Tab-separated table of C-alpha atoms and ligand atoms in Angstrom:
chain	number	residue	atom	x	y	z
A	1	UNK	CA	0.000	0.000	0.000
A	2	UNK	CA	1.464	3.326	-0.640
A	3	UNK	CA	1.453	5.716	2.280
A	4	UNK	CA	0.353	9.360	1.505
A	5	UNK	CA	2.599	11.949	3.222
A	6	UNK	CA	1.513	15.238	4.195
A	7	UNK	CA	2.867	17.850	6.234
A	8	UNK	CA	0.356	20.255	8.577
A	9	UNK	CA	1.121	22.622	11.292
A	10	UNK	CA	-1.109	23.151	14.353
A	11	UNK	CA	-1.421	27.245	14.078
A	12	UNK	CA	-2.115	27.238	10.183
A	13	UNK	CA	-4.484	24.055	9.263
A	14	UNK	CA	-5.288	23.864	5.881
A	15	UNK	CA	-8.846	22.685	6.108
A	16	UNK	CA	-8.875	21.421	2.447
A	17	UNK	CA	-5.850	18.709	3.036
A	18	UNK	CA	-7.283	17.803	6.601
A	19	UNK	CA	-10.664	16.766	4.441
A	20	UNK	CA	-8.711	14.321	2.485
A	21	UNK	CA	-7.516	12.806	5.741
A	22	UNK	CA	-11.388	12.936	6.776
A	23	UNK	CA	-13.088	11.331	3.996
A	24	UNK	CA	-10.055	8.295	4.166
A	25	UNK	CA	-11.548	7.393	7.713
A	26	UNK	CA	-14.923	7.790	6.885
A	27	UNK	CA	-14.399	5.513	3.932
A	28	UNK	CA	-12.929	2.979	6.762
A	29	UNK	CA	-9.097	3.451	6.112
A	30	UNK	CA	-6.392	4.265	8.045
A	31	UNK	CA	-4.351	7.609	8.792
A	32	UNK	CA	-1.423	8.375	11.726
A	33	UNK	CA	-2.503	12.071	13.234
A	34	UNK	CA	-0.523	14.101	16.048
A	35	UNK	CA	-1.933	14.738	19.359
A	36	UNK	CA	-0.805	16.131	22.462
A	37	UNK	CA	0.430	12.968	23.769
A	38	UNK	CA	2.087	10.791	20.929
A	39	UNK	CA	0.779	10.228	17.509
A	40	UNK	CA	-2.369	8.142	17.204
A	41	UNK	CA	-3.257	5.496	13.993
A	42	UNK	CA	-6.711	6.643	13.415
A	43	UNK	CA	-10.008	4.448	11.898
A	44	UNK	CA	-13.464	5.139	12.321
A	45	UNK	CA	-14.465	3.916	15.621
A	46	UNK	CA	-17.772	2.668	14.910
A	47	UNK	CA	-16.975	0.620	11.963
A	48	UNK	CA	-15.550	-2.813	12.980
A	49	UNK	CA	-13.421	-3.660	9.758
A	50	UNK	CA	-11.857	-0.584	10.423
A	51	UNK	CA	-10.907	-1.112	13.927
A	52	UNK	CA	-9.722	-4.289	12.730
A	53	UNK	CA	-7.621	-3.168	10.157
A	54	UNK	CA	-5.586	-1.376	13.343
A	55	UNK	CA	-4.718	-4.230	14.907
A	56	UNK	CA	-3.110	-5.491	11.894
A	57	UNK	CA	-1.273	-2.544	10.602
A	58	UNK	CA	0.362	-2.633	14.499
A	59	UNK	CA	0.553	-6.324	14.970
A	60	UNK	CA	-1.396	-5.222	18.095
A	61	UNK	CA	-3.293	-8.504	20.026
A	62	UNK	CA	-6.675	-7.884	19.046
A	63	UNK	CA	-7.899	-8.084	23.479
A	64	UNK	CA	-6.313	-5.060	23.679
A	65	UNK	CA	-8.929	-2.581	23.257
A	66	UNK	CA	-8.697	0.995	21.418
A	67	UNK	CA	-9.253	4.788	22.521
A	68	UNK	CA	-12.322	6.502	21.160
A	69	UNK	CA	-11.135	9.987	20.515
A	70	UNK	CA	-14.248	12.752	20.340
A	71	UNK	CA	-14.096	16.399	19.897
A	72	UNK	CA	-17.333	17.372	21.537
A	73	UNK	CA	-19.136	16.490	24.921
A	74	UNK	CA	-22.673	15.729	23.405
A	75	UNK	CA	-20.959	12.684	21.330
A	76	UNK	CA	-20.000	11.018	24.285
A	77	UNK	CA	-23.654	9.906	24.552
A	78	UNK	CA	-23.192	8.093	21.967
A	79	UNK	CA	-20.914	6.080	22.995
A	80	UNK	CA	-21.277	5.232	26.658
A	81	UNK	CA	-24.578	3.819	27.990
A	82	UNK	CA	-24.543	5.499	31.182
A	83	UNK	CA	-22.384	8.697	31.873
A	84	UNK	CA	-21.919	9.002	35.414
A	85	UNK	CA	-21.765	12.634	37.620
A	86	UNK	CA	-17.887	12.278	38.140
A	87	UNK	CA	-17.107	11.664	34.297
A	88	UNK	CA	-18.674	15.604	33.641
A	89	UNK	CA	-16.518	16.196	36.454
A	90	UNK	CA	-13.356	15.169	34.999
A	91	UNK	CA	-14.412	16.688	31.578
A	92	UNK	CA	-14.917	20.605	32.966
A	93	UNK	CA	-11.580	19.751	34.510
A	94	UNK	CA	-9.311	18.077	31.984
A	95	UNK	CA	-11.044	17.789	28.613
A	96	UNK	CA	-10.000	18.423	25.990
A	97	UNK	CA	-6.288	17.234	27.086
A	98	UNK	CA	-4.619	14.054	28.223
A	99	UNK	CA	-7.144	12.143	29.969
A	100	UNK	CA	-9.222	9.232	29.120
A	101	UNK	CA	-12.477	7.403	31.224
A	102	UNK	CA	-12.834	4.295	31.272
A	103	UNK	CA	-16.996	3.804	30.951
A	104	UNK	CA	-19.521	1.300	30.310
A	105	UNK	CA	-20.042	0.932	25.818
A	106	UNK	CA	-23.401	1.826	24.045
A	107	UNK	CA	-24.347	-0.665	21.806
A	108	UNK	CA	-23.223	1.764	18.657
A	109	UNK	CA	-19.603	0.670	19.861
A	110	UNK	CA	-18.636	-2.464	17.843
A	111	UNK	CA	-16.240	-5.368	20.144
A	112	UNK	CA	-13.495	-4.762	17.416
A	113	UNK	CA	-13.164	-1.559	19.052
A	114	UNK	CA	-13.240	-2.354	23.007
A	115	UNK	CA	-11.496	-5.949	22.356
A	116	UNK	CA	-14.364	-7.356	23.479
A	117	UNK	CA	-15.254	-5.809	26.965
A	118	UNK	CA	-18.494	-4.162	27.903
A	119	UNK	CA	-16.389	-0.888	28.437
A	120	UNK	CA	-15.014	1.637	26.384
A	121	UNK	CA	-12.403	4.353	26.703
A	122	UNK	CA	-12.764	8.034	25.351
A	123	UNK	CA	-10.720	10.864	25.028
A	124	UNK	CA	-11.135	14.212	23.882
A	125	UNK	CA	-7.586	15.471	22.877
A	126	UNK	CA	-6.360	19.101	22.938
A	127	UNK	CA	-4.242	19.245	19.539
A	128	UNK	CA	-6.205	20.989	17.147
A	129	UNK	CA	-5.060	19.072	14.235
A	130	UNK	CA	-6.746	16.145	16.159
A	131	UNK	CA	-9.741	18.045	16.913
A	132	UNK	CA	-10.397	18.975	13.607
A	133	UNK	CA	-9.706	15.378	12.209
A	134	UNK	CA	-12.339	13.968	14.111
A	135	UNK	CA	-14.761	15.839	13.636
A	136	UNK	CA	-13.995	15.848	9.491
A	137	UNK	CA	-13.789	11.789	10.155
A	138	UNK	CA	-17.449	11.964	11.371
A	139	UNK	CA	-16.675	12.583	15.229
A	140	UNK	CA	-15.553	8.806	16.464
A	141	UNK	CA	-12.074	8.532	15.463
A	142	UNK	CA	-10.519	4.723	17.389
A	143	UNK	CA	-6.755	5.317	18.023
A	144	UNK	CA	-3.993	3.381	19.852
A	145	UNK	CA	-0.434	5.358	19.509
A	146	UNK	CA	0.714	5.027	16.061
A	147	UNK	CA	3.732	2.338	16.682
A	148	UNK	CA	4.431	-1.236	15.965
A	149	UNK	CA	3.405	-3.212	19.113
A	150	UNK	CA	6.044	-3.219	21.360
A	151	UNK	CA	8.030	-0.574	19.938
A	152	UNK	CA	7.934	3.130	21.521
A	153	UNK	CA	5.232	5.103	21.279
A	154	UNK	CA	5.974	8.109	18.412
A	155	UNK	CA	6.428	11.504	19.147
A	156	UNK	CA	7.714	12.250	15.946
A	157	UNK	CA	6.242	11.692	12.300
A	158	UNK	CA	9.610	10.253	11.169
A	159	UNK	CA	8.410	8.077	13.991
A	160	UNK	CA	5.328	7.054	12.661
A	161	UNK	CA	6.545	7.014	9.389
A	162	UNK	CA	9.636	4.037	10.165
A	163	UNK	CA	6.995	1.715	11.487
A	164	UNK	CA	3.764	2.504	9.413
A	165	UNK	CA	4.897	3.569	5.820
A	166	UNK	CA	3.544	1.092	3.221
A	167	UNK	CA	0.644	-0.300	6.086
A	168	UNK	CA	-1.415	2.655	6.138
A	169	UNK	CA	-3.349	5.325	3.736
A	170	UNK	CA	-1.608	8.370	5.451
A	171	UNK	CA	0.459	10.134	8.159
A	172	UNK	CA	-0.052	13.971	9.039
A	173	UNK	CA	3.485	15.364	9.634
A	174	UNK	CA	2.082	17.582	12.284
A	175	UNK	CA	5.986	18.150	14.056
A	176	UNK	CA	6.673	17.477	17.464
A	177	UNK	CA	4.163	16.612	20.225
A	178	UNK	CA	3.859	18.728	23.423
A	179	UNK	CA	3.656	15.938	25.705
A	180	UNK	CA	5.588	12.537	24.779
A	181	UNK	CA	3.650	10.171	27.136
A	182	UNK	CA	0.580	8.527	26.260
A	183	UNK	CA	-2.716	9.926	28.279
A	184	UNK	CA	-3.480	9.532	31.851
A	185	UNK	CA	-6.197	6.636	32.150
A	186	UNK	CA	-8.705	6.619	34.561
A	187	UNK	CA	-11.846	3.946	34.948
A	188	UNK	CA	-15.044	5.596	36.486
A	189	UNK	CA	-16.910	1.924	36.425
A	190	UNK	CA	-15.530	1.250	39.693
A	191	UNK	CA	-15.949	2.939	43.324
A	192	UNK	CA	-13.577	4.570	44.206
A	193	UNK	CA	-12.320	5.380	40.482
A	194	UNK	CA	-8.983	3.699	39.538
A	195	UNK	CA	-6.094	4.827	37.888
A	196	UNK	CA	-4.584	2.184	35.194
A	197	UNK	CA	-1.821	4.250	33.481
A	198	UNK	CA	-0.249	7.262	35.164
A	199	UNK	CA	0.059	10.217	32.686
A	200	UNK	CA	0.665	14.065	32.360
A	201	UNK	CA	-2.948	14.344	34.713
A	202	UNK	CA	-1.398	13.157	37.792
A	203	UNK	CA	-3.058	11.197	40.673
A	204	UNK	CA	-2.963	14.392	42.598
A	205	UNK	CA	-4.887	16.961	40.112
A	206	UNK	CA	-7.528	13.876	39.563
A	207	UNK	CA	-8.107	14.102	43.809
A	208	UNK	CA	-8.703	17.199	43.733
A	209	UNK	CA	-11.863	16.424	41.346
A	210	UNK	CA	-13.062	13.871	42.985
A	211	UNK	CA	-11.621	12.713	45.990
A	212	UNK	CA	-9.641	9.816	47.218
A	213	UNK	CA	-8.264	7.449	44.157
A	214	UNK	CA	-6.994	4.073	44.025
A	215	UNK	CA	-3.608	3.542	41.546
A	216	UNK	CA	-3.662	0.098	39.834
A	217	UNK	CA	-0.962	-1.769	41.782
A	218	UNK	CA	0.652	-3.263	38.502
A	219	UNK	CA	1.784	0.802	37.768
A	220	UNK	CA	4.062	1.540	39.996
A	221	UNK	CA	5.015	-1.992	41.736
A	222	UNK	CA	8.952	-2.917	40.895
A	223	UNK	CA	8.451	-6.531	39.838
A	224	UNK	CA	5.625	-7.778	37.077
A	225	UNK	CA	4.055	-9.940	39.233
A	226	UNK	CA	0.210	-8.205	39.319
A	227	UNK	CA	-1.905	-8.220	36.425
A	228	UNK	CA	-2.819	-4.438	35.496
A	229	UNK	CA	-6.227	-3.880	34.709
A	230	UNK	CA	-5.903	-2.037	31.305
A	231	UNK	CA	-4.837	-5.071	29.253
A	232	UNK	CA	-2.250	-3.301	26.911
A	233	UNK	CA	-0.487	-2.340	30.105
A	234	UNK	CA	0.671	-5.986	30.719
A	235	UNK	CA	2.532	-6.228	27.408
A	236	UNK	CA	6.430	-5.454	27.883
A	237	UNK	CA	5.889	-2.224	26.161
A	238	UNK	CA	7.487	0.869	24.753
A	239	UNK	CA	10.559	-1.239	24.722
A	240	UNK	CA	13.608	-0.268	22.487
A	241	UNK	CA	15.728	-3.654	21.255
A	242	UNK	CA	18.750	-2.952	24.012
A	243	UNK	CA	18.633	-4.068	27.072
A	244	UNK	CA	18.024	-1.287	30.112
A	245	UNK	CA	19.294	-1.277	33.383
A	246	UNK	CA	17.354	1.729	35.746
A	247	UNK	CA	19.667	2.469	38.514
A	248	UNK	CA	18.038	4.459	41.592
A	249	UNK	CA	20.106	5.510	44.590
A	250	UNK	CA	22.438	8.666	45.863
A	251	UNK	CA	23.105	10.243	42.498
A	252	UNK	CA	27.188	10.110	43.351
A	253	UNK	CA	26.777	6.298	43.812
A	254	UNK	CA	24.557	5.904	40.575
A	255	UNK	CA	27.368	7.510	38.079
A	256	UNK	CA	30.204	5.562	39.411
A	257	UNK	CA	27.886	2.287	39.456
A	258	UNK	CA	27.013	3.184	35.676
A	259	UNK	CA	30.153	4.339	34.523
A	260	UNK	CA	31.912	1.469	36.437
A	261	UNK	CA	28.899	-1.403	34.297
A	262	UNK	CA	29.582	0.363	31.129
A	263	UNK	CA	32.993	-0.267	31.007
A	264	UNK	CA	32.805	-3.549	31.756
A	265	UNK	CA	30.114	-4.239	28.683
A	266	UNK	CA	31.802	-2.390	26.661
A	267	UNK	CA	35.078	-4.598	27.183
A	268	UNK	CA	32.906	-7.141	26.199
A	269	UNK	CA	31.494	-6.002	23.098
A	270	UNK	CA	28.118	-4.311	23.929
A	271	UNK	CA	27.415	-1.018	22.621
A	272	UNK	CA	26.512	1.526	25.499
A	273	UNK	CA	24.160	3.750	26.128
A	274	UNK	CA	23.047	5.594	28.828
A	275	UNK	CA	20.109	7.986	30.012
A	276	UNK	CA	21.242	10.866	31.590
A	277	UNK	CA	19.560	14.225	33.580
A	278	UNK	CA	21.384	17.344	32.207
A	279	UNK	CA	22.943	17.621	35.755
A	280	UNK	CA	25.168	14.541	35.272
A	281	UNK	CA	25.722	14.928	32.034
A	282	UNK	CA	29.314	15.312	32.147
A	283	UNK	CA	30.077	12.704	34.275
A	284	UNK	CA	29.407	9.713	32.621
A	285	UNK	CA	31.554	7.655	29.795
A	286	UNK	CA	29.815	5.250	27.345
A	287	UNK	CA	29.542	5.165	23.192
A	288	UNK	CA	26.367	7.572	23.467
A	289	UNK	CA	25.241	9.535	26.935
A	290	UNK	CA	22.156	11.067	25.935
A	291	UNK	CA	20.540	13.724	28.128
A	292	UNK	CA	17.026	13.520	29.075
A	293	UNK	CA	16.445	17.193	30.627
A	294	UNK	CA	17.081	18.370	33.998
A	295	UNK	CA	15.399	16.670	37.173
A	296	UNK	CA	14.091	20.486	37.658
A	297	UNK	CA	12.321	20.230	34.694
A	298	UNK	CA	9.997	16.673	34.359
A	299	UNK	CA	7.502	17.827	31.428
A	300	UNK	CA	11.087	17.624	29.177
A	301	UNK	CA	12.063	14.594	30.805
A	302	UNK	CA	8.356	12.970	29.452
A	303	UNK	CA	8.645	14.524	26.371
A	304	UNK	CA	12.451	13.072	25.747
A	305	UNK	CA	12.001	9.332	26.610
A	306	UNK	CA	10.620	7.748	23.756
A	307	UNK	CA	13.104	9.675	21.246
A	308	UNK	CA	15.871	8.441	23.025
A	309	UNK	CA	14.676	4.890	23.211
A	310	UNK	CA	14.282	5.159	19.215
A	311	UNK	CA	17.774	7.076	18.979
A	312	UNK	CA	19.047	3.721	20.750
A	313	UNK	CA	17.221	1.069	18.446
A	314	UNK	CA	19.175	3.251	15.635
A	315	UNK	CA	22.412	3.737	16.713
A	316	UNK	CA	22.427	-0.155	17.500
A	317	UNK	CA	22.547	0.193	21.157
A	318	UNK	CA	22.970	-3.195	23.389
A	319	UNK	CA	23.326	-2.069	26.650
A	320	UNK	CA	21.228	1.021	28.497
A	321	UNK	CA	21.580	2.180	31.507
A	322	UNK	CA	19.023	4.978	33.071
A	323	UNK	CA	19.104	6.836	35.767
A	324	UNK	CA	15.833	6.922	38.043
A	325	UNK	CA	13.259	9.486	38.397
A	326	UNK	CA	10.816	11.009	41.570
A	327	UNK	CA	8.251	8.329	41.515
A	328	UNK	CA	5.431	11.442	42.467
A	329	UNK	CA	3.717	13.537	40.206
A	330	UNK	CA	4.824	13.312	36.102
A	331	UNK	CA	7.280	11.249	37.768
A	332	UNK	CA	5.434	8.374	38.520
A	333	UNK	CA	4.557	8.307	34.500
A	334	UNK	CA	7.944	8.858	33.546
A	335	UNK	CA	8.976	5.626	35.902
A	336	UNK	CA	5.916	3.908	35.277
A	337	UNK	CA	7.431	3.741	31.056
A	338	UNK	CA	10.474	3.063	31.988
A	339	UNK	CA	10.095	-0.075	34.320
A	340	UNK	CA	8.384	-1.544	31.450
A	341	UNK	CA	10.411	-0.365	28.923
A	342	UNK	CA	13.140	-1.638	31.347
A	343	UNK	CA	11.424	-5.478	31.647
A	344	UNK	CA	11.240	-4.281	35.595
A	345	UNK	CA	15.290	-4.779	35.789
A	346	UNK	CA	15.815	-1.852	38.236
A	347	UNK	CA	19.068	-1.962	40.787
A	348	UNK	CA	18.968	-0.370	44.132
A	349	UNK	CA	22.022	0.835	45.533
B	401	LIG	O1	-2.417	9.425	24.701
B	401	LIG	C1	-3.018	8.422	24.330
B	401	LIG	O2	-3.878	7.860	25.028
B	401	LIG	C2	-2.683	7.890	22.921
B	401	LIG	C3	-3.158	8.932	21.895
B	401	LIG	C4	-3.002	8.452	20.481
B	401	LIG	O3	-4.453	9.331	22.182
B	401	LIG	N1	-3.318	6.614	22.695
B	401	LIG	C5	-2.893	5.479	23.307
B	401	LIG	O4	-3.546	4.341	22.919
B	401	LIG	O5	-1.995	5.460	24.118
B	401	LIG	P1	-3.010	2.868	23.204
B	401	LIG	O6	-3.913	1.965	22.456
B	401	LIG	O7	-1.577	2.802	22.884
B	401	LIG	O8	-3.255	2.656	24.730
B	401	LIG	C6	-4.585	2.488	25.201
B	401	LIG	C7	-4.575	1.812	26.536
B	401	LIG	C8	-4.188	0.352	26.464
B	401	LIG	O9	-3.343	0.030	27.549
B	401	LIG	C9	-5.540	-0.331	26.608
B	401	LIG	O10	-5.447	-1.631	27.126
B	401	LIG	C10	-6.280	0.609	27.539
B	401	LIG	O11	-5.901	1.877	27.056
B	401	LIG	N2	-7.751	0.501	27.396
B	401	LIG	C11	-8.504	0.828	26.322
B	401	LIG	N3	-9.800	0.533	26.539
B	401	LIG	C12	-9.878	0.018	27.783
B	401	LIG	C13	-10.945	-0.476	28.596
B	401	LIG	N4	-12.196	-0.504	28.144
B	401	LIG	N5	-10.646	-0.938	29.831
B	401	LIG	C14	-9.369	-0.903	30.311
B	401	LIG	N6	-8.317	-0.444	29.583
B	401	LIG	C15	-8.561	0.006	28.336
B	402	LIG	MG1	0.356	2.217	22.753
């Protein structure tokens, strides 16, 4: 299949292109579209061949259910069966942005798209290139990040375009996204209302909507022993083809640890790579140190990872060693990636 190309910015949309990429999904194709978290691979959610056709284009297990991305309030009535007090809550709060419910399907939703449950997730993102796509694609737009299964979630089209070009009917070029980490999950079927993916909304901005919160135990625990509840969250994930090592402990300790680990791989062949904060920088020796921000500044951190991981995968990378991050606030996403990136292998000094 041959992969149309085309390159929009978010503060000048040309309406006429963005149509093309409309009538595609309407017509039950495929096109890759930026958000504000990572680039999504778009199909009409309400069309079942066309939610299928994701989970081959990703090699994505089809029980792992898709986002419904909506760029209006009203349409979530179409969608959901029952929309509860606290999910109007949320939306006034964090909608349109990085934030999806977990709610109970209407019968309009097809089982291609929820991977069989009686539930369905829904978003409303923020980018306006998004917004405008869905509502050109006829307002239901189904869309898991826009990478081969297992691979990193894109933040760049060059991204997209290494692991869908010649699978899809388009990409929108739409530069880099804001954010770099998929959305925040919450499910609002269950009392209290559970977080299964930590995101840019963090535990604490969702408690201050509506009260105490339970955190899936799977997101944050340091071995992969529990089951999370959202069921792409169980696959090793986001995962770049070398090997990572997270070391957490006094930050003087965790350089000479690395630095001492990397020259031993090295002397045996590896190619090494390690994930730096801009504050150590300096400090470390390896084949490529890249820096991931400063630990002042998390919201670069997030939007770095999944670059670097790809950065990695091309420069042939073996070996990676990270440092840790705070496991509280954008933090806890930022860790929550890397662990599984990481397999769980995490050393405690
Ligand atoms: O930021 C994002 O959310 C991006 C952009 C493109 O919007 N999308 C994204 O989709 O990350 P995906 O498919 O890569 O991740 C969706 C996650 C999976 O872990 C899936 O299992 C979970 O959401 N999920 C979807 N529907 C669910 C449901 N009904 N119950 C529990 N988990 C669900
Ligand atoms: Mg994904």
């Amino acid at each position: 299949m041959e992969t149309k190309i085309i390159t929009i910015r978010e503060n000048h949309i040309d309406g006429s292109r963005l149509q093309e990429a409309g009538d595609i999904i309407r017509r039950g194709g495929l096109v890759a579209f930026p958000t504000e978290t990572v680039y999504g691979l778009g199909a009409d959610a309400l069309n079942r061949e066309a939610a299928c056709k994701i989970y081959e284009a990703k090699g994505r297990p089809s029980d792992n259910p898709l986002i419904i991305h909506i760029c209006r309030w009203e349409d979530i009535y179409s969608v959901v069966s029952q929309v509860p007090q606290e999910a109007e809550k949320i939306a006034r709060a964090f909608w349109p942005g990085p934030l999806t419910m977990i709610l109970p399907k209407s019968q309009q939703v097809p089982y291609e798209t929820t991977g069989g449950l009686e539930t369905v997730a829904i978003r409303m993102p923020s980018h306006q290139i998004a917004a405008k796509l869905i509502d050109l694609a006829g307002g239901y737009i189904a869309a898991p990040s826009a990478n081969t299964s297992g691979k990193p979630s894109p933040t760049l089209a060059k991204h997209v375009i290494t692991d869908m070009r010649g699978r899809i009917d388009m990409i929108i070029d739409g530069g880099d996204v804001g954010i770099g980490l998929e959305s925040t999950i919450i499910d609002l079927t269950v009392t209290p209302p559970q977080i299964l993916r930590p995101g840019y909304v963090t535990r604490d901005m969702l408690e201050r909507v509506l009260g105490t919160m339970i955190m899936d135990g799977a997101v944050t625990a340091d071995n992969m022993e529990e089951t999370p509840k959202a069921p792409g969250m169980k696959y090793r994930h986001y995962a770049p083809r070398g090997e990572i090592t997270i070391v957490r402990g006094k930050p003087e300790k965790v350089v000479a640890y690395i630095n001492r680990e990397a020259a031993r791989e090295s002397h045996k062949g590896e190619k090494v790579g390690i994930i730096s904060t801009a504050e150590d920088l300096k400090l470390y020796r390896a084949d490529s140190v890249k820096n991931i921000g400063s630990r002042e500044a998390e919201a670069d951190i997030a939007r770095h990872l999944y670059r670097i991981l790809r950065e990695f995968d091309d420069e042939e990378v073996t070996k990676i060693y990270s440092e840790a991050f705070e496991d509280a606030g954008l933090g806890q996403a930022i860790m929550n990636r890397l662990l599984k990136a990481a397999g769980h292998r995490i050393v405690q000094l």
